[in-house]
Short mmCIF file of C-alpha atoms and ligand atoms in Angstrom, two decimals:
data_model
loop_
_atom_site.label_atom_id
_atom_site.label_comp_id
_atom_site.label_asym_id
_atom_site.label_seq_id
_atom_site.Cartn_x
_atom_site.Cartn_y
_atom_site.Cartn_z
CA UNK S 1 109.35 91.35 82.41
CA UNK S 2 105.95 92.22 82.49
CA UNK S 3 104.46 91.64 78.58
CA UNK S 4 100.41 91.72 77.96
CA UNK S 5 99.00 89.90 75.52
CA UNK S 6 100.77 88.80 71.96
CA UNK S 7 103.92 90.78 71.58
CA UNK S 8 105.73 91.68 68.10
CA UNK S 9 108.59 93.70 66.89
CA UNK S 10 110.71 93.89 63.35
CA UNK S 11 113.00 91.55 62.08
CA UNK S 12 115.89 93.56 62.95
CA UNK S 13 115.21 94.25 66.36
CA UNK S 14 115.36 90.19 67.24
CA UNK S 15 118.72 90.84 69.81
CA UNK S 16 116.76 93.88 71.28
CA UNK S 17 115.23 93.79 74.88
CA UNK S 18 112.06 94.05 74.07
CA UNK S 19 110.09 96.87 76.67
CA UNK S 20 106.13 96.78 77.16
CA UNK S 21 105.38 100.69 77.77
CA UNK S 22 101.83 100.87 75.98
CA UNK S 23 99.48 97.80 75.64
CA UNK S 24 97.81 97.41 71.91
CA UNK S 25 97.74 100.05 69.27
CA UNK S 26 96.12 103.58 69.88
CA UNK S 27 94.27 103.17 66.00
CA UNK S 28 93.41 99.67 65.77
CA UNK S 29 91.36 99.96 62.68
CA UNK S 30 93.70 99.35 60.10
CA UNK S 31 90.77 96.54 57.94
CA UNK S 32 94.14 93.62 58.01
CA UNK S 33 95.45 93.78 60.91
CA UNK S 34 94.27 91.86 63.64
CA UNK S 35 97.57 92.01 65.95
CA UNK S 36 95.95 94.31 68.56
CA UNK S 37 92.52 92.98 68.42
CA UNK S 38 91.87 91.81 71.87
CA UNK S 39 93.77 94.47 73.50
CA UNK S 40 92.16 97.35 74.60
CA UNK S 41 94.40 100.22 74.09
CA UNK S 42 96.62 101.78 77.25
CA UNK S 43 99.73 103.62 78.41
CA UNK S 44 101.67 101.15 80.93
CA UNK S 45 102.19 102.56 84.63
CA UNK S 46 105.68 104.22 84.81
CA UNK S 47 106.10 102.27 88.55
CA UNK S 48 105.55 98.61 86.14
CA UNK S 49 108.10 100.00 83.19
CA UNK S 50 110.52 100.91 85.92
CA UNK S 51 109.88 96.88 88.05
CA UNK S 52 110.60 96.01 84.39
CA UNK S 53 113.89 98.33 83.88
CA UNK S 54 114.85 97.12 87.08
CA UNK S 55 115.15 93.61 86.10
CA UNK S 56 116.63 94.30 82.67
CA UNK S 57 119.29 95.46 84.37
CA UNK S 58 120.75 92.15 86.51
CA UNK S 59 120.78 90.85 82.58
CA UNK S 60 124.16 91.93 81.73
CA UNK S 61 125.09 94.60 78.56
CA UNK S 62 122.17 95.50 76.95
CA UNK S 63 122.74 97.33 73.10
CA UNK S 64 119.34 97.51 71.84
CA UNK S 65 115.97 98.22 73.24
CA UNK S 66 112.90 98.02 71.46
CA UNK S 67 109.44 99.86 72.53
CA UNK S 68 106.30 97.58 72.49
CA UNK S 69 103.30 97.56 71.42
CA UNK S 70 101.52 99.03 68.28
CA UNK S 71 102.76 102.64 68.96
CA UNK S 72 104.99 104.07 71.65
CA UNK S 73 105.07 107.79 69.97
CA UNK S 74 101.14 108.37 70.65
CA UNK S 75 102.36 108.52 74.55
CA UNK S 76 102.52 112.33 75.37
CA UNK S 77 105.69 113.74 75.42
CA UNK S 78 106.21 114.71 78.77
CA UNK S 79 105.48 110.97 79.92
CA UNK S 80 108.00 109.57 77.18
CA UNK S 81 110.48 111.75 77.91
CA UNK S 82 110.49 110.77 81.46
CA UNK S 83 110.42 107.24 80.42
CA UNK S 84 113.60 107.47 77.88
CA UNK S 85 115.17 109.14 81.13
CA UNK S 86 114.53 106.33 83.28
CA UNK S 87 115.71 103.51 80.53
CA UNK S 88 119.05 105.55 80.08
CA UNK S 89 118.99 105.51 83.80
CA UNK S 90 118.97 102.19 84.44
CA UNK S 91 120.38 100.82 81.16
CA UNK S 92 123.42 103.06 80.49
CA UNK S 93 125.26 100.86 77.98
CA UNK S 94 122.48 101.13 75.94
CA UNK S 95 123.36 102.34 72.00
CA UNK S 96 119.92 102.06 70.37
CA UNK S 97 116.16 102.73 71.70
CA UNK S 98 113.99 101.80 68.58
CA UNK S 99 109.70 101.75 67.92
CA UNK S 100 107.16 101.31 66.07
CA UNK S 101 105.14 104.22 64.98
CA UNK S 102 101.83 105.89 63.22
CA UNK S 103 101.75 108.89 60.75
CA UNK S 104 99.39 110.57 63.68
CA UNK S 105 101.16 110.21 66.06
CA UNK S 106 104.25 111.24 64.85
CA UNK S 107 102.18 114.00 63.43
CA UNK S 108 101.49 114.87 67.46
CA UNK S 109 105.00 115.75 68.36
CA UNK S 110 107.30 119.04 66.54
CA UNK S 111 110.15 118.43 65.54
CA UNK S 112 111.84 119.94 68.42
CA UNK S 113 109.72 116.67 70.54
CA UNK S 114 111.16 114.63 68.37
CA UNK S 115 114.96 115.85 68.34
CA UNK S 116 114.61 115.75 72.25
CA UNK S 117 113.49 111.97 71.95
CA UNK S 118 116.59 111.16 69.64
CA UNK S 119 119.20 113.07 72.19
CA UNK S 120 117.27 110.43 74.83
CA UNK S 121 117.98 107.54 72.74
CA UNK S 122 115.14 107.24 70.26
CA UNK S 123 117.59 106.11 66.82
CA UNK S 124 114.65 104.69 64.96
CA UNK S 125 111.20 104.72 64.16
CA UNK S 126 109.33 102.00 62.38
CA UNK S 127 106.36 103.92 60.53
CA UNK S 128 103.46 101.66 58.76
CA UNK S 129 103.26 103.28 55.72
CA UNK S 130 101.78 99.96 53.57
CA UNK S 131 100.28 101.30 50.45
CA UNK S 132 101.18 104.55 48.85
CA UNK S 133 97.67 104.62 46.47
CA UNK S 134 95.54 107.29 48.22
CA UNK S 135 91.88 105.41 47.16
CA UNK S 136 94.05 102.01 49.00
CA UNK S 137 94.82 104.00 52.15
CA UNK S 138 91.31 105.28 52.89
CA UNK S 139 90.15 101.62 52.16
CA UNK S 140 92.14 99.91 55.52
CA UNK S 141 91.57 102.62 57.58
CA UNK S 142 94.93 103.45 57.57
CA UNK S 143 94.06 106.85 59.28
CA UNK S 144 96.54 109.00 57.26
CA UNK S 145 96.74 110.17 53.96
CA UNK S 146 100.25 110.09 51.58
CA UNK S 147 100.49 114.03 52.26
CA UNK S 148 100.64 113.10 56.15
CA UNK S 149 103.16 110.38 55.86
CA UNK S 150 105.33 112.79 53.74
CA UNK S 151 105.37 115.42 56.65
CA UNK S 152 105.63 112.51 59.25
CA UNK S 153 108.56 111.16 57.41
CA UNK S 154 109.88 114.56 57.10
CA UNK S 155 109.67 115.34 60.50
CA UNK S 156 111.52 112.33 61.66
CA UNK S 157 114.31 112.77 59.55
CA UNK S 158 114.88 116.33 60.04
CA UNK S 159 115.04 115.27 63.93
CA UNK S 160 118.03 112.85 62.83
CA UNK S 161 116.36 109.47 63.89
CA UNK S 162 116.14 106.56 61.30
CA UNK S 163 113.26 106.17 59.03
CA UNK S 164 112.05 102.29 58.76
CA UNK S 165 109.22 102.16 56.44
CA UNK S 166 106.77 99.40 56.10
CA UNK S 167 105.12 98.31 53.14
CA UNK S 168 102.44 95.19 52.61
CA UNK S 169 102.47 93.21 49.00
CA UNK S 170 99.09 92.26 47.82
CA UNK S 171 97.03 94.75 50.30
CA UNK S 172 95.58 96.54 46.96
CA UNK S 173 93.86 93.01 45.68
CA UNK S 174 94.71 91.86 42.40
CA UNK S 175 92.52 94.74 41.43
CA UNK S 176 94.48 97.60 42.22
CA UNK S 177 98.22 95.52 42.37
CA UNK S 178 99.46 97.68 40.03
CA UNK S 179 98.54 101.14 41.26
CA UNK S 180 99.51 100.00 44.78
CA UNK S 181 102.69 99.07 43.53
CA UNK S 182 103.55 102.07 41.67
CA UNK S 183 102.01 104.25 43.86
CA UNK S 184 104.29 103.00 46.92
CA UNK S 185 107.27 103.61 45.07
CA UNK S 186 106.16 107.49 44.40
CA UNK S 187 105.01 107.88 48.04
CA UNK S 188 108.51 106.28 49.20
CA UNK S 189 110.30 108.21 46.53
CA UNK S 190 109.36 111.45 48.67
CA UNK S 191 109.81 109.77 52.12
CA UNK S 192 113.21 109.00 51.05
CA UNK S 193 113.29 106.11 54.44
CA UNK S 194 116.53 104.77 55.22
CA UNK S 195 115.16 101.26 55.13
CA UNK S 196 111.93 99.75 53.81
CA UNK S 197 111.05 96.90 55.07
CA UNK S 198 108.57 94.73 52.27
CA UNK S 199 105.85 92.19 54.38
CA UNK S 200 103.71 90.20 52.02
CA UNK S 201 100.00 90.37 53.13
CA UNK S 202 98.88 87.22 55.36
CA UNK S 203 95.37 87.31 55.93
CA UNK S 204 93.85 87.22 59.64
CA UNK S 205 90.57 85.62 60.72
CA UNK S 206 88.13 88.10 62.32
CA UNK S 207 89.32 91.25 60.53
CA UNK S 208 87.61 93.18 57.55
CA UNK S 209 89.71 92.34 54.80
CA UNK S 210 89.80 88.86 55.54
CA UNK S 211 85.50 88.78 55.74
CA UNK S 212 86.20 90.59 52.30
CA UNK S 213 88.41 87.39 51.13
CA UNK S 214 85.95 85.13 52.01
CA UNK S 215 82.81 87.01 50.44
CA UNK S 216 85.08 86.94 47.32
CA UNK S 217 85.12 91.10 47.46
CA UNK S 218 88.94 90.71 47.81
CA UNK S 219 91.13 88.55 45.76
CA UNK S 220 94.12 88.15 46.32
CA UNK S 221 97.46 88.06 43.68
CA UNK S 222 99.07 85.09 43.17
CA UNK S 223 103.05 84.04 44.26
CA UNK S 224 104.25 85.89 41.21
CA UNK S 225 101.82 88.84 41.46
CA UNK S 226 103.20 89.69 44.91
CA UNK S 227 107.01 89.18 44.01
CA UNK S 228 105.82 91.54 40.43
CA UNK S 229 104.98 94.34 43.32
CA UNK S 230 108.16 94.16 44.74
CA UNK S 231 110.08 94.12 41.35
CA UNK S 232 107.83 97.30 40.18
CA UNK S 233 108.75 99.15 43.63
CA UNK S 234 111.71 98.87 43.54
CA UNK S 235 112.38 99.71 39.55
CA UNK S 236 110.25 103.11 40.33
CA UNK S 237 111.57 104.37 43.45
CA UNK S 238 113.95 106.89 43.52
CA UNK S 239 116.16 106.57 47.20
CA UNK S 240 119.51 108.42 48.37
CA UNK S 241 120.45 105.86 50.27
CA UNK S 242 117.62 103.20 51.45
CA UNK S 243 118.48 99.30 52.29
CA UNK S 244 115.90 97.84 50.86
CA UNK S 245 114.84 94.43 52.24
CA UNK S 246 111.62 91.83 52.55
CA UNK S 247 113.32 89.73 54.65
CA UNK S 248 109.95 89.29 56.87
CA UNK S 249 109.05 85.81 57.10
CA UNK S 250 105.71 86.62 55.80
CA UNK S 251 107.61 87.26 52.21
CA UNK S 252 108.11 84.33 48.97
CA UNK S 253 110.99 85.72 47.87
CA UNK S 254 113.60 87.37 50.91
CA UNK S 255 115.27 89.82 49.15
CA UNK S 256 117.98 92.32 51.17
CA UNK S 257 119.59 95.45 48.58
CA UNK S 258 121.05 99.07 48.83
CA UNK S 259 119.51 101.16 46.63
CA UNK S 260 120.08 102.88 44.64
CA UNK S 261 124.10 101.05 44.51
CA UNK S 262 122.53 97.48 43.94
CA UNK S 263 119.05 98.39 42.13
CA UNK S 264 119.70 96.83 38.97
CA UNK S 265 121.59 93.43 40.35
CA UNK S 266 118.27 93.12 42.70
CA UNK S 267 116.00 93.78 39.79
CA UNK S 268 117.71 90.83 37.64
CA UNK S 269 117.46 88.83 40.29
CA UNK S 270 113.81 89.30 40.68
CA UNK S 271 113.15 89.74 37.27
CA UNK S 272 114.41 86.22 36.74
CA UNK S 273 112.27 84.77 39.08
CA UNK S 274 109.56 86.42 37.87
CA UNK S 275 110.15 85.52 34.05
CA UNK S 276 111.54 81.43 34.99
CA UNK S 277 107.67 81.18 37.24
CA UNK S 278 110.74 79.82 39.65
CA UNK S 279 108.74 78.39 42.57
CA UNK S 280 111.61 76.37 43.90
CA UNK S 281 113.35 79.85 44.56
CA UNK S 282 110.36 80.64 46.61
CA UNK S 283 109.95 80.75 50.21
CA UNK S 284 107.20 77.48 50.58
CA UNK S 285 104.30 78.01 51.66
CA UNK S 286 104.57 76.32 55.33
CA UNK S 287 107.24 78.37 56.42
CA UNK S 288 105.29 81.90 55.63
CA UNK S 289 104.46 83.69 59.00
CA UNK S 290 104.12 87.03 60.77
S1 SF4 U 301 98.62 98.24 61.28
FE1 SF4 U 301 99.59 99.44 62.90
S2 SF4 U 301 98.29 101.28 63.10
FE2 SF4 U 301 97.09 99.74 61.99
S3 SF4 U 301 95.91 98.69 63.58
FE3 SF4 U 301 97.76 97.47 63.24
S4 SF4 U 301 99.22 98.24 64.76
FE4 SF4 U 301 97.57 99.75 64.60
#
């Protein structure tokens, strides 16, 4: 397989085959995220995805297929189309085609693209939501606004593909931990994702928010602060049927709950860790990562 620089995908696509079709991320100006950094944005060659399809295929049964890098739904829907063909082509045991996504991209496609993606094999989409303040969002260059992600999300789910939505503790500061907290629970309220998927913020050397750190313009909350976000997100959002996790090994506490069937045995359980300051109950430090 042909893979370009660092390559990343969610926790629960660990078992997928893991498919380089675009190189970097299509934004990469998001002020924390330096995953895409040194990669200067591109669409991969259909000949190289198809070499790569090619030698997928002497691997045995293949279930799960996951679309790298930053942003697979930014590639024009003609090309992706043709590209879904050709992995359903060549991988026909295939049950689940997943990605990563951003709200302008999505944005890009109707919802008639988007339908025609899921009857290709698209079953879910992975969409960076991280803060649901609107002051927050224009801070990190997120590039979309809460109104946006609300139609995004809409869109996808009207199409019938999963909604994964991703969320960052801390990424307000301990200045604005509160109103990012509560704030992402309203904006996921009216997303109403399937999953959300909780990453506590890591800072990375040469990006803006990490400069910030350093010039002591950004502080960040403490072990408790972060697992108090999660505990207020998930008391204020209102879900029809969401699993709920922040099992990402960036996170103290790993937490994994249907809401809204488990929100108040989740919410003790947090709640005590929060009120005992239980540290021991805490992920350690060394074993944090992206
Ligand atoms: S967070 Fe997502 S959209 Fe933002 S720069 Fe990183 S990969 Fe791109």
């Amino acid at each position: 397989m042909d893979y370009e620089g660092l390559i990343i995908r969610p926790p629960s696509e660990a078992y997928s085959l893991l498919l380089q079709v675009t190189v970097g991320c299509s934004h990469n100006r998001c002020t924390f995220c330096g995953t895409y950094r040194q990669k200067k944005f591109k669409i991969k060659p259909v000949e190289q995805i198809e070499k790569d399809l090619r030698e997928a295929r002497s691997y045995g049964r293949i279930e799960k297929l996951f679309l790298c890098d930053g942003d697979a739904m930014i590639i024009p829907q003609p090309r992706l189309e043709e590209i879904l063909l050709m992995i359903k082509r060549y991988l026909p045991t295939l049950e689940r085609i997943g990605s990563y996504a951003n709200t302008k991209s999505v944005l890009r496609k109707s919802v008639e693209d988007i339908k025609r993606l899921r009857e290709l094999g698209l079953k879910i989409i992975y969409l960076g939501v991280e803060t649901g303040n609107a002051e927050l969002l224009k801070k990190i260059h997120k590039g979309a606004t809460r109104e946006q992600m609300i139609e995004a999300a809409r869109r996808i789910r009207e199409a019938g593909i999963q909604l994964s939505a991703t969320v960052i503790l801390g990424i307000g500061g301990i200045e604005k931990s509160i109103e990012h907290a509560m704030d992402t629970a309203s904006l996921l309220s009216e997303m109403d994702p399937d999953y959300v998927g909780a990453l506590t913020l890591m800072l990375v050397p040469q990006t803006e928010l990490f400069d910030d750190y350093i010039a002591g313009r950004f502080v960040l909350p403490d072990k408790i602060g972060f697992i108090r976000e999660l505990y207020l997100m998930i008391a204020n959002a209102n879900f029809t049927d969401c699993y709920f996790t922040s099992n990402h090994a960036s996170n103290y506490l790993p937490i994994k709950a249907r809401l809204p069937g488990q929100k108040e045995k989740i919410l003790n359980l947090i709640g005590s860790v929060i009120e005992d300051n239980d540290v021991g109950r805490m992920r350690p430090e060394y074993l944090r990562g992206l």
